[in-house]
XYZ file of C-alpha atoms in Angstrom:
784
model
C 63.426 44.314 -2.789
C 62.831 40.855 -1.340
C 64.274 40.057 2.077
C 65.257 43.664 2.725
C 66.826 44.232 6.184
C 64.955 41.355 7.753
C 65.835 40.318 11.303
C 64.097 37.925 13.693
C 64.316 38.408 17.463
C 62.887 35.664 19.683
C 61.063 36.647 22.866
C 59.582 33.546 24.448
C 59.177 29.785 24.263
C 55.652 28.509 23.693
C 54.300 24.993 23.416
C 54.735 21.520 24.701
C 58.238 21.021 23.268
C 60.202 24.145 24.268
C 63.462 22.262 24.289
C 63.023 21.266 20.659
C 61.393 24.390 19.220
C 62.885 25.339 15.852
C 64.114 28.787 14.942
C 61.296 30.710 13.262
C 61.593 30.726 9.489
C 60.403 33.944 7.819
C 60.053 34.927 4.158
C 59.663 38.659 3.468
C 58.586 40.392 0.264
C 58.110 44.136 -0.290
C 56.163 45.591 -3.275
C 54.669 43.183 -5.793
C 57.442 40.657 -6.190
C 56.327 37.041 -5.830
C 57.348 34.738 -3.032
C 60.547 32.747 -3.461
C 61.036 29.473 -1.675
C 63.986 29.495 0.732
C 66.682 27.069 -0.370
C 68.832 25.278 2.136
C 72.132 27.105 2.667
C 75.469 25.502 1.910
C 76.576 25.582 5.569
C 73.494 23.709 6.643
C 73.894 21.102 3.831
C 77.508 20.512 4.947
C 76.460 20.230 8.613
C 73.689 17.781 7.769
C 76.164 15.576 5.833
C 78.678 15.678 8.676
C 76.135 15.129 11.475
C 72.763 13.932 10.099
C 71.383 13.130 13.582
C 71.772 16.747 14.765
C 70.591 18.474 11.597
C 67.565 16.699 10.182
C 65.634 18.185 7.335
C 62.600 20.212 8.460
C 59.966 17.904 7.085
C 56.347 17.673 8.181
C 56.850 15.137 10.950
C 58.421 16.691 14.028
C 61.201 18.873 15.317
C 61.952 16.471 18.163
C 65.520 15.528 17.180
C 66.142 13.056 20.015
C 66.978 9.642 18.541
C 65.926 6.430 20.250
C 68.332 5.575 23.057
C 68.645 1.997 24.289
C 69.909 1.391 27.808
C 72.211 -1.647 28.094
C 72.688 -2.843 31.648
C 76.149 -4.113 32.655
C 76.345 -7.812 33.511
C 75.274 -8.520 37.063
C 78.159 -9.937 39.134
C 77.612 -13.153 41.028
C 76.340 -12.229 44.462
C 78.692 -12.811 47.337
C 76.893 -14.815 50.005
C 76.494 -12.815 53.205
C 77.158 -14.484 56.527
C 73.944 -15.656 58.127
C 72.559 -13.197 60.674
C 71.450 -14.556 64.024
C 67.670 -14.585 64.488
C 66.431 -11.902 66.848
C 65.352 -12.866 70.311
C 61.665 -12.494 71.219
C 62.279 -9.014 72.764
C 64.025 -7.719 69.665
C 61.235 -9.028 67.396
C 58.699 -7.187 69.518
C 60.772 -3.970 69.229
C 60.866 -4.284 65.418
C 57.093 -4.740 65.335
C 56.759 -1.490 67.287
C 59.176 0.272 64.948
C 58.751 4.082 65.013
C 56.420 5.250 62.195
C 57.972 7.568 59.590
C 57.197 8.810 56.103
C 59.437 7.686 53.268
C 57.860 9.691 50.441
C 54.914 11.917 49.555
C 53.138 11.751 46.185
C 50.943 14.809 45.643
C 49.289 13.219 42.590
C 49.945 16.447 40.771
C 50.411 15.587 37.090
C 48.281 17.515 34.587
C 46.211 14.396 33.896
C 45.669 13.534 37.562
C 42.294 13.490 39.264
C 43.383 16.436 41.416
C 44.191 18.742 38.508
C 41.108 17.724 36.503
C 38.645 18.086 39.382
C 40.121 21.453 40.403
C 40.057 22.789 36.814
C 43.808 23.388 36.905
C 44.859 20.894 34.205
C 45.512 23.754 31.756
C 48.345 25.211 33.852
C 51.842 24.425 32.658
C 53.918 21.940 34.679
C 53.258 19.179 37.192
C 52.942 21.089 40.463
C 49.912 20.453 42.663
C 47.686 23.416 41.784
C 44.385 23.305 43.662
C 41.427 25.538 44.460
C 40.237 26.277 47.964
C 37.007 24.846 49.398
C 37.487 21.520 47.608
C 39.045 18.151 48.555
C 42.250 16.874 47.019
C 44.205 13.609 47.343
C 47.772 12.621 48.153
C 49.582 9.334 48.783
C 52.079 8.641 51.595
C 54.575 5.789 51.622
C 55.465 4.813 55.201
C 58.192 2.646 56.629
C 55.543 0.191 57.874
C 51.753 -0.216 57.793
C 49.748 2.519 59.520
C 47.679 1.513 62.555
C 44.828 3.819 63.569
C 44.906 2.298 67.064
C 48.503 3.178 67.863
C 49.721 5.762 65.307
C 49.172 9.515 64.940
C 49.634 11.621 61.819
C 48.945 15.223 60.814
C 49.868 17.582 57.961
C 51.397 21.067 58.195
C 50.921 23.664 55.449
C 52.901 26.895 55.694
C 52.904 30.011 53.526
C 54.732 33.322 53.803
C 57.962 34.254 55.598
C 56.537 33.971 59.144
C 53.786 31.327 59.162
C 51.406 31.668 62.113
C 48.453 29.505 63.093
C 46.530 32.566 64.312
C 46.924 34.258 60.903
C 45.895 31.257 58.837
C 49.351 31.014 57.271
C 50.353 27.917 59.264
C 47.668 25.284 58.920
C 47.691 22.107 61.038
C 45.526 19.484 59.345
C 44.370 16.680 61.658
C 43.451 13.154 60.630
C 39.705 12.527 61.119
C 37.244 9.715 60.429
C 34.690 11.899 58.600
C 35.333 15.048 56.550
C 33.181 18.125 57.176
C 32.841 21.196 54.973
C 34.613 24.489 55.673
C 37.468 22.927 57.651
C 41.057 21.867 57.137
C 40.877 18.070 57.627
C 42.335 14.877 56.201
C 40.922 11.360 56.005
C 42.467 8.022 54.991
C 40.475 6.770 51.993
C 42.731 3.879 50.902
C 45.344 1.733 52.647
C 47.551 -0.958 51.124
C 50.588 -2.389 52.917
C 52.864 0.590 53.697
C 50.896 3.068 51.576
C 47.945 5.259 52.531
C 45.896 7.647 50.405
C 44.554 10.809 52.037
C 41.642 13.005 51.031
C 42.306 16.553 52.275
C 39.681 19.265 52.651
C 40.215 23.053 52.747
C 37.845 25.884 53.687
C 36.641 28.348 51.043
C 38.285 31.159 53.027
C 41.805 29.709 52.880
C 44.740 31.997 52.114
C 45.788 31.628 48.485
C 49.403 31.289 47.418
C 52.352 28.910 47.647
C 52.405 26.426 50.544
C 55.141 24.132 51.807
C 53.964 20.721 53.066
C 55.310 18.526 55.845
C 53.924 15.330 57.397
C 54.409 14.610 61.102
C 54.028 11.123 62.578
C 54.228 9.757 66.110
C 52.435 7.263 68.336
C 49.706 7.508 70.934
C 52.388 6.730 73.530
C 53.696 10.277 73.176
C 57.156 9.446 71.854
C 59.150 11.979 69.827
C 57.557 12.909 66.498
C 59.139 12.419 63.083
C 58.648 15.046 60.363
C 58.998 14.572 56.614
C 59.148 17.626 54.327
C 57.628 17.240 50.871
C 59.963 18.083 48.007
C 57.058 19.668 46.129
C 54.977 22.700 47.078
C 51.243 23.231 46.784
C 49.656 26.237 45.056
C 46.237 27.277 46.388
C 43.944 29.405 44.196
C 40.525 31.069 44.451
C 37.635 28.790 43.446
C 34.835 30.154 41.230
C 33.327 26.626 41.191
C 32.799 26.581 44.987
C 29.555 28.118 46.279
C 31.181 29.129 49.579
C 34.002 31.047 47.877
C 33.364 34.796 47.487
C 34.385 34.561 43.812
C 31.808 31.837 43.024
C 30.302 32.320 39.543
C 27.187 30.235 38.947
C 27.377 29.834 35.165
C 29.584 27.304 33.439
C 29.854 29.242 30.162
C 30.845 32.409 32.028
C 33.449 30.498 34.069
C 34.890 29.119 30.831
C 35.101 32.665 29.465
C 36.184 34.676 32.501
C 38.503 32.136 34.189
C 39.621 29.527 31.647
C 39.797 31.454 28.362
C 43.415 32.466 27.765
C 42.755 34.772 24.828
C 40.363 37.678 24.374
C 39.506 40.982 22.707
C 40.212 44.526 23.852
C 38.314 47.437 22.313
C 39.669 50.900 21.480
C 39.049 53.908 19.209
C 36.019 56.181 19.502
C 32.352 55.441 20.102
C 31.556 55.720 16.385
C 34.691 53.880 15.273
C 35.167 50.988 17.658
C 38.288 48.986 16.955
C 39.114 45.571 18.418
C 42.411 43.838 19.003
C 43.078 40.263 20.063
C 45.030 39.853 23.280
C 46.811 36.745 24.540
C 46.170 36.618 28.276
C 48.166 33.370 28.518
C 47.384 32.734 32.198
C 48.261 29.025 31.854
C 51.512 29.581 29.982
C 54.827 28.387 31.396
C 56.067 30.671 34.158
C 52.955 32.864 34.376
C 51.542 31.375 37.599
C 54.966 31.827 39.214
C 55.058 35.418 37.945
C 51.583 36.178 39.332
C 52.528 34.803 42.756
C 55.731 36.862 42.519
C 53.668 40.036 41.951
C 51.785 39.275 45.182
C 55.064 38.687 46.984
C 56.418 42.046 45.772
C 53.467 43.893 47.293
C 53.404 44.900 50.937
C 50.320 42.767 51.493
C 50.815 40.332 54.390
C 50.127 36.711 53.385
C 47.312 36.559 55.933
C 45.348 39.050 53.801
C 45.394 36.846 50.715
C 42.233 35.019 51.687
C 40.123 38.109 50.969
C 39.433 38.629 47.252
C 38.627 42.340 47.757
C 42.049 42.917 49.354
C 43.856 40.904 46.698
C 42.223 42.792 43.822
C 42.898 46.174 45.426
C 46.569 45.317 45.940
C 46.926 44.004 42.385
C 45.390 47.175 40.899
C 48.299 49.014 42.528
C 50.960 46.431 41.622
C 50.197 46.221 37.891
C 51.415 49.822 37.522
C 54.887 50.922 38.598
C 53.957 54.463 39.599
C 54.794 54.217 43.305
C 55.638 50.597 44.173
C 57.956 49.141 41.479
C 54.998 47.276 39.977
C 54.812 45.484 36.648
C 54.342 48.203 34.006
C 55.627 51.734 33.491
C 52.981 54.046 32.017
C 54.062 56.287 29.142
C 51.849 58.661 27.149
C 54.601 60.810 25.620
C 54.891 59.084 22.249
C 58.607 58.444 22.922
C 59.300 54.743 23.584
C 62.859 54.281 22.273
C 64.116 52.698 25.521
C 61.234 50.208 25.736
C 58.366 48.726 23.748
C 55.622 50.950 22.352
C 52.350 50.239 24.213
C 50.500 49.586 20.948
C 53.051 46.917 19.959
C 52.132 44.500 22.762
C 49.635 41.737 21.972
C 50.189 39.544 24.996
C 50.621 39.623 28.771
C 53.014 36.665 28.696
C 56.211 38.461 27.717
C 55.472 41.352 30.106
C 54.946 39.159 33.175
C 57.849 36.846 32.389
C 60.167 39.813 31.880
C 59.063 41.346 35.197
C 59.600 38.047 37.043
C 62.937 37.158 35.435
C 64.333 40.615 36.228
C 63.370 40.202 39.909
C 60.785 42.932 39.736
C 62.198 45.545 37.356
C 59.181 47.388 35.869
C 58.585 46.731 32.163
C 58.424 49.629 29.676
C 55.806 50.670 28.456
C 52.083 50.437 29.067
C 48.912 52.389 28.421
C 45.402 51.564 29.597
C 44.714 48.518 27.394
C 48.073 46.983 28.340
C 47.438 47.558 32.061
C 43.997 45.986 31.612
C 45.264 42.988 29.627
C 47.873 42.175 32.279
C 45.282 42.632 35.053
C 42.939 40.168 33.330
C 45.792 37.658 33.103
C 46.777 37.925 36.765
C 43.203 37.773 38.098
C 42.211 34.795 35.925
C 45.462 33.034 36.779
C 44.734 33.345 40.517
C 41.146 32.169 40.028
C 39.198 35.457 40.109
C 36.740 35.828 37.182
C 37.780 38.911 35.222
C 37.343 40.699 31.904
C 38.724 43.761 30.132
C 36.173 46.568 29.734
C 36.363 49.625 27.446
C 34.474 52.859 28.138
C 34.176 55.300 25.232
C 34.147 59.016 26.027
C 35.598 58.234 29.445
C 35.752 61.194 31.815
C 38.713 61.896 34.090
C 37.407 63.899 37.053
C 40.322 65.562 38.862
C 38.495 67.508 41.597
C 35.884 65.011 42.866
C 33.090 67.272 41.610
C 31.489 64.279 39.851
C 31.149 66.579 36.843
C 33.441 67.137 33.889
C 34.090 70.879 33.928
C 35.051 73.103 30.971
C 35.971 76.736 31.749
C 35.744 79.706 29.332
C 36.700 83.347 29.745
C 34.381 86.287 28.976
C 35.155 85.930 25.246
C 34.294 82.222 25.202
C 37.947 81.179 24.849
C 38.950 78.059 26.829
C 40.951 78.750 30.014
C 43.608 76.078 29.622
C 45.091 76.143 33.130
C 41.669 75.487 34.677
C 40.629 72.743 32.266
C 42.267 69.867 34.146
C 39.299 67.545 33.698
C 39.440 65.604 30.456
C 37.466 63.093 28.443
C 39.469 60.192 27.016
C 38.414 58.818 23.615
C 38.368 55.468 25.345
C 39.656 54.004 28.545
C 40.145 50.329 29.353
C 39.815 48.899 32.844
C 38.574 45.603 34.302
C 35.528 43.992 35.803
C 36.070 41.209 38.311
C 33.362 39.037 39.844
C 32.957 38.586 43.575
C 30.622 38.940 46.535
C 31.034 42.093 48.621
C 30.424 41.117 52.249
C 31.975 44.478 53.216
C 29.095 46.376 51.509
C 25.306 46.416 52.025
C 23.441 43.524 50.341
C 22.943 43.817 46.600
C 26.386 45.152 45.727
C 28.126 41.904 44.840
C 28.714 40.716 41.271
C 30.822 42.732 38.847
C 33.314 45.135 40.407
C 35.292 47.776 38.491
C 39.047 47.724 39.055
C 41.525 49.933 37.207
C 45.307 49.462 37.172
C 46.075 52.477 34.982
C 47.636 55.166 37.199
C 45.352 58.226 37.041
C 44.563 59.412 40.575
C 45.736 58.145 43.953
C 43.432 56.225 46.267
C 44.434 56.286 49.934
C 47.833 57.566 48.815
C 48.514 54.907 46.161
C 47.836 54.789 42.429
C 45.058 52.204 42.327
C 41.307 52.090 41.751
C 38.642 49.660 42.972
C 37.114 47.285 43.397
C 34.012 49.484 43.006
C 30.588 47.839 42.859
C 29.089 48.286 39.384
C 25.626 48.203 40.967
C 26.624 51.092 43.252
C 27.957 53.029 40.263
C 24.700 52.493 38.360
C 22.563 53.857 41.204
C 24.860 56.773 42.102
C 25.746 55.390 45.545
C 29.204 56.882 45.373
C 29.675 56.807 49.146
C 30.350 53.041 48.967
C 34.020 51.973 48.738
C 36.361 51.622 46.853
C 36.770 54.630 44.495
C 33.134 54.529 43.344
C 32.989 58.351 42.764
C 35.884 58.234 40.302
C 34.396 55.403 38.226
C 30.928 56.998 38.362
C 32.369 60.219 36.888
C 34.087 58.207 34.136
C 30.795 56.729 32.905
C 28.003 59.114 33.908
C 29.182 62.622 34.783
C 27.605 65.580 33.021
C 29.882 67.980 31.149
C 29.349 71.424 32.683
C 30.457 74.560 30.814
C 31.413 77.593 32.950
C 32.058 81.220 31.941
C 34.088 83.678 33.968
C 32.214 86.808 35.112
C 33.701 90.305 35.409
C 34.130 89.836 39.167
C 36.187 86.648 38.632
C 33.414 84.233 39.637
C 32.052 81.603 37.281
C 28.515 81.017 36.087
C 27.209 77.757 34.688
C 26.225 78.475 31.081
C 25.533 75.020 29.690
C 25.100 71.421 30.787
C 25.764 68.504 28.423
C 24.048 65.459 29.878
C 25.084 62.746 27.424
C 28.740 63.624 27.023
C 30.463 60.616 28.616
C 30.126 56.877 29.133
C 29.119 55.471 25.755
C 29.210 51.948 24.287
C 30.867 50.319 27.311
C 32.246 47.154 25.730
C 33.685 43.754 26.539
C 34.157 40.504 24.657
C 30.997 38.403 24.530
C 30.866 35.054 26.325
C 31.833 32.225 23.997
C 32.456 34.331 20.878
C 34.625 37.130 19.490
C 31.641 39.474 19.220
C 31.496 42.749 21.145
C 29.041 42.844 24.049
C 27.675 46.266 25.041
C 27.365 46.409 28.847
C 26.537 50.107 29.189
C 23.254 49.169 30.907
C 25.221 47.550 33.755
C 27.002 50.828 34.526
C 24.158 53.328 33.988
C 20.429 53.557 33.388
C 19.138 54.607 29.969
C 20.503 58.089 29.177
C 17.948 60.762 30.004
C 15.627 58.430 31.911
C 14.270 59.438 35.287
C 16.404 56.748 36.958
C 19.578 57.984 35.273
C 18.919 61.611 36.277
C 18.213 60.567 39.873
C 21.507 58.614 39.937
C 23.457 61.632 38.629
C 21.888 64.039 41.116
C 22.310 61.541 43.971
C 26.003 61.206 43.157
C 26.574 64.949 42.765
C 25.354 65.617 46.310
C 28.473 63.764 47.539
C 30.854 65.737 45.261
C 32.672 69.010 45.680
C 29.963 70.994 43.787
C 26.676 69.750 45.296
C 24.588 72.695 43.977
C 25.504 72.348 40.316
C 22.015 71.194 39.261
C 20.046 74.046 40.863
C 19.441 76.057 37.647
C 17.655 74.445 34.676
C 18.672 75.815 31.222
C 16.421 76.515 28.198
C 17.436 74.705 25.012
C 15.793 75.129 21.611
C 18.819 74.934 19.258
C 20.930 71.794 19.036
C 24.266 70.938 17.440
C 25.321 67.428 16.430
C 28.323 66.036 14.546
C 27.913 63.031 12.226
C 30.282 60.936 10.126
C 29.684 58.611 7.204
C 30.195 54.892 7.652
C 33.191 53.951 9.752
C 34.644 57.440 9.475
C 37.747 59.053 7.969
C 40.701 56.932 6.902
C 44.339 57.634 7.588
C 46.028 59.254 4.599
C 42.912 60.979 3.229
C 41.000 64.174 3.990
C 38.810 63.868 7.103
C 35.186 64.797 6.393
C 32.423 65.270 9.000
C 28.922 66.788 8.950
C 27.633 69.359 11.461
C 23.849 69.224 11.907
C 22.237 72.331 13.458
C 18.528 72.215 14.409
C 16.134 74.979 15.417
C 13.424 73.368 17.557
C 11.515 76.607 18.112
C 8.872 78.456 16.075
C 11.089 81.568 15.926
C 14.164 82.258 13.739
C 17.564 81.790 15.364
C 21.037 83.179 14.545
C 24.408 82.066 15.842
C 28.086 81.903 14.931
C 29.718 78.512 15.449
C 33.382 78.626 16.426
C 35.157 75.401 15.477
C 38.624 74.212 16.310
C 40.181 70.792 15.829
C 43.064 69.593 17.980
C 45.334 66.567 17.890
C 44.586 64.522 20.967
C 46.135 61.783 23.045
C 43.545 59.089 23.653
C 43.559 60.079 27.343
C 41.867 63.359 26.462
C 45.011 65.490 26.718
C 45.251 67.860 23.751
C 48.578 68.196 21.957
C 47.653 71.310 19.992
C 45.102 72.960 17.708
C 45.697 72.480 13.969
C 42.670 74.258 12.469
C 40.242 77.028 13.530
C 37.330 78.659 11.731
C 34.030 80.528 12.263
C 30.731 79.560 10.646
C 27.751 81.978 10.740
C 24.439 80.071 10.859
C 20.936 81.431 10.311
C 17.953 79.150 10.939
C 14.324 79.616 9.996
C 11.659 78.316 12.433
C 12.000 74.514 12.826
C 14.798 74.431 10.203
C 17.678 71.950 10.094
C 20.972 72.750 8.354
C 23.915 70.499 7.522
C 27.396 72.034 7.307
C 30.151 69.976 5.645
C 33.429 70.166 7.580
C 36.772 69.063 6.057
C 40.269 68.633 7.529
C 42.798 68.201 4.669
C 45.428 65.456 4.980
C 48.212 68.050 4.640
C 47.071 69.771 7.845
C 47.281 66.693 10.066
C 49.928 64.498 8.416
C 52.837 65.638 10.627
C 50.835 66.359 13.763
C 49.342 63.038 14.889
C 50.212 61.144 18.065
C 49.334 57.611 19.234
C 45.840 56.425 18.231
C 45.591 59.123 15.478
C 42.878 60.834 17.504
C 41.411 64.288 16.966
C 38.884 66.427 18.863
C 36.494 68.844 17.140
C 35.167 71.517 19.540
C 32.152 73.624 18.555
C 30.863 76.568 20.581
C 28.512 79.461 20.011
C 25.739 81.612 21.468
C 22.210 82.023 20.079
C 21.663 85.772 19.571
C 17.959 85.772 20.428
C 18.048 83.685 23.626
C 21.700 83.797 24.754
C 21.588 79.969 24.789
C 25.097 78.561 24.669
C 25.829 75.878 22.096
C 28.657 73.489 22.902
C 29.770 70.196 21.454
C 32.999 68.197 21.570
C 33.413 65.260 19.198
C 36.382 62.918 19.105
C 37.228 60.800 16.115
C 40.163 58.792 14.889
C 41.697 58.256 11.493
C 41.157 54.585 10.747
C 44.208 52.461 10.028
C 44.266 49.280 7.914
C 44.329 45.811 9.401
C 47.047 43.257 8.833
C 45.720 40.442 6.665
C 46.752 36.989 7.933
C 46.102 33.943 5.707
C 46.960 30.433 7.007
C 48.684 28.210 4.433
C 48.547 24.437 4.665
C 46.939 22.037 7.104
C 47.268 22.780 10.826
C 48.454 19.594 12.558
C 50.422 19.206 15.785
C 54.089 18.601 14.943
C 53.689 19.403 11.241
C 55.093 22.520 9.614
C 52.620 25.056 8.231
C 52.807 28.682 7.161
C 50.831 31.910 7.330
C 51.020 34.874 4.981
C 50.839 38.337 6.578
C 50.072 41.241 4.234
C 50.139 44.968 4.954
C 49.620 47.964 2.661
C 50.935 51.375 3.728
C 47.915 53.739 3.513
C 50.060 56.889 3.580
C 51.633 58.649 0.596
C 54.876 58.806 2.597
C 57.525 56.306 3.699
C 57.160 54.435 6.978
C 60.476 54.257 8.848
C 61.821 51.322 10.891
C 58.796 49.049 10.560
C 58.785 46.034 12.890
C 56.264 43.173 12.943
C 55.534 41.311 16.194
C 54.048 37.830 15.758
C 52.783 35.394 18.376
C 50.310 32.543 18.721
C 49.839 30.461 21.848
C 50.338 26.829 20.875
C 51.367 27.863 17.351
C 54.353 30.134 17.264
C 56.786 31.578 19.773
C 56.628 35.349 20.135
C 59.221 37.165 18.042
C 59.947 40.331 16.112
C 60.652 40.697 12.391
C 62.487 43.892 11.459
C 61.227 44.938 8.013
C 62.828 48.374 7.738
C 61.434 51.202 5.605
C 58.202 50.791 3.630
C 57.425 53.275 0.828
C 54.173 55.169 0.393
C 51.263 52.907 -0.625
C 53.685 49.934 -0.783
C 52.616 46.416 0.168
C 54.645 44.138 2.445
C 54.137 40.381 2.413
C 55.591 38.279 5.202
C 55.413 34.462 5.245
C 55.827 32.780 8.630
C 56.764 29.088 8.863
C 56.024 27.360 12.161
C 55.003 24.088 13.792
C 51.832 23.969 15.941
C 52.435 22.340 19.329
C 48.928 22.273 20.833
C 45.642 21.044 19.333
C 42.332 22.896 19.254
C 41.222 26.388 18.185
C 44.182 28.799 18.179
C 44.802 32.407 17.146
C 47.837 33.787 15.347
C 48.232 37.468 16.259
C 50.420 40.042 14.536
C 50.945 43.768 15.118
C 52.928 46.478 13.382
C 55.255 48.666 15.419
C 56.009 51.955 13.689
C 56.344 55.550 14.871
C 54.213 57.015 12.060
C 51.387 54.471 12.198
C 49.900 52.816 15.299
C 47.097 50.353 16.077
C 47.774 48.189 13.024
C 47.186 44.546 13.848
C 45.494 41.373 12.669
C 44.430 37.909 13.781
C 43.791 34.565 12.101
C 41.742 31.718 13.578
C 43.501 28.373 13.129
C 42.087 25.005 14.224
C 44.964 22.598 14.969
C 44.341 18.851 14.713
C 46.171 16.007 16.442
C 48.443 13.877 14.270
């Protein structure tokens, strides 16, 4: 069934030649049929014969179809002699010499190859605007109506940002002309002068308000005559400066700046702690229109422009604006599994389309996002504005709803869960962000990485936002330090406390699980696609004296400060293990339950097990299997119980992420010790295989083969591929249609690279029955 129901939908323009980008050419094969080369259609052959200049063959040279155009000037008419003008008298000559100074033009020296853009590390941004970083000098050239004289002429610059610029608020900046520049001030100095032209070097403080500025130049004379003002036709964009020691976002490591500010592509981790998956994400902060979109997001917030000089304020506002929960922000969150009126969260691979769609619609929230999408967009916006940032994934991430700083599980007298009380949850994984900055608003030692979370979970000061919270404060349990440190602490280091209801309606603590949350905290490594484990930044070694002190310090500031008053005896343990990378989608899920008796006495218990389908946020959809397992242990004995969930029992029950939770509970007869364990796991899905075909050269057509095999014994309905590669291929969709059980789909993409260097082609599969299927290919593009 080659070429079955194949449709291509374009979503964005990418590359240096957007005006000449070709339509994507796609070849699609389902099952085992071989590829067939596309032949040129009859309509196109006729059009090329009729108009060869407009319909060139797609050869390996270029898609730039503009022919050479020669300009022929009309003959110059013989000049008509003008009548001779009388020579001015001495008084008139003197008046012309003292002609009023004015500006004819302003050149901001703003091209991508200019000294300004290179020195300010902004040469990667699209376009030729003047994009600069605060705390650093930049140059501009002024053309005047006559030579400038320092003895008789005056000149100053005005920069204005926001709707009501005010000098007192730092949003109207008056820049004087001085003889010597000094640090930490707005000043300008003439560094070159030739005839009517002067070149200025302009300095800005490292505390300057970031954003879009309008520029005007005012000239007059020392005699006090009326001033003349010239407005520049181009604006100036001011960004944070991680290269400037005086800026609060200064990052003193060149490799880390390259990763956390300049890298426009990264990795986001998902899954479970024992089955960590990774997907490539195009941050695209330098892509066409993205800087404008990021500034637009700031404009849409209620933040006054005067507050945009403070990185803490900016990050806090952006964590609210990336979600649309209460302020018409960028992304609508959706965890229902129903995405028909938008894009499924797992189908996104890039922030570019999301931000451009939000901007072009004048601030209509984009549907839909979940935590990794919120995080990917946050990384894009922060890096674009100059704040070092990264996406961070926490496995077994707690959601504390009552500020107890514990994750609480409630049972009735019969050890059945009390659903209406169990509002706390543990997400399989949760993705948020770290951003790098000093924290002058906190005691010394709390600068560096700060946690910020744009996923709407709980309100902070009445708004759905979270952070920035000092990672150092989280590690030490200093949850009284702002912003939202208690919530993030509970996500990574709360204990799971099990409570049982007594006959009088009160609850007693029956078990404490100390290593239940905050595992394998992950981010992309600097300079490579490897996973870096940064758990040690968020918490001390599990079970160490320092970690216990941090937990007990934090709990004293929660709503249950006495929770650690009663130590519990423990001599039987329960642990769940899985082989290799764990169960695969489409097959029976098999796990092992290891029960150990650590005492010198026999022990008896009955393990109650139930497995539930689970949203990755920790919300359970429903139980699909229950059973009881009697266990008898000799002194110091270990037993392994094989546990199996047949494919038939889960095949029609799964939701996004294909996640499941196995809950074990029991009571040791001899000691009344409570056994409790909750293990989450996912059914692993296959990757898309992407194979580049041909040499990768700028302006030359190449291809890539994308292969996918359906792992299920059932048909996949309405399969759509989404393909994108910055500098390689514009983002688009390919509608494949239905794919039979265990069938293989082969898709061949034809495209023309537009940018040299290392690039990544990313593809994802969008399908209701199968999520988190994606792939990436590394492609090095050479210049012609």
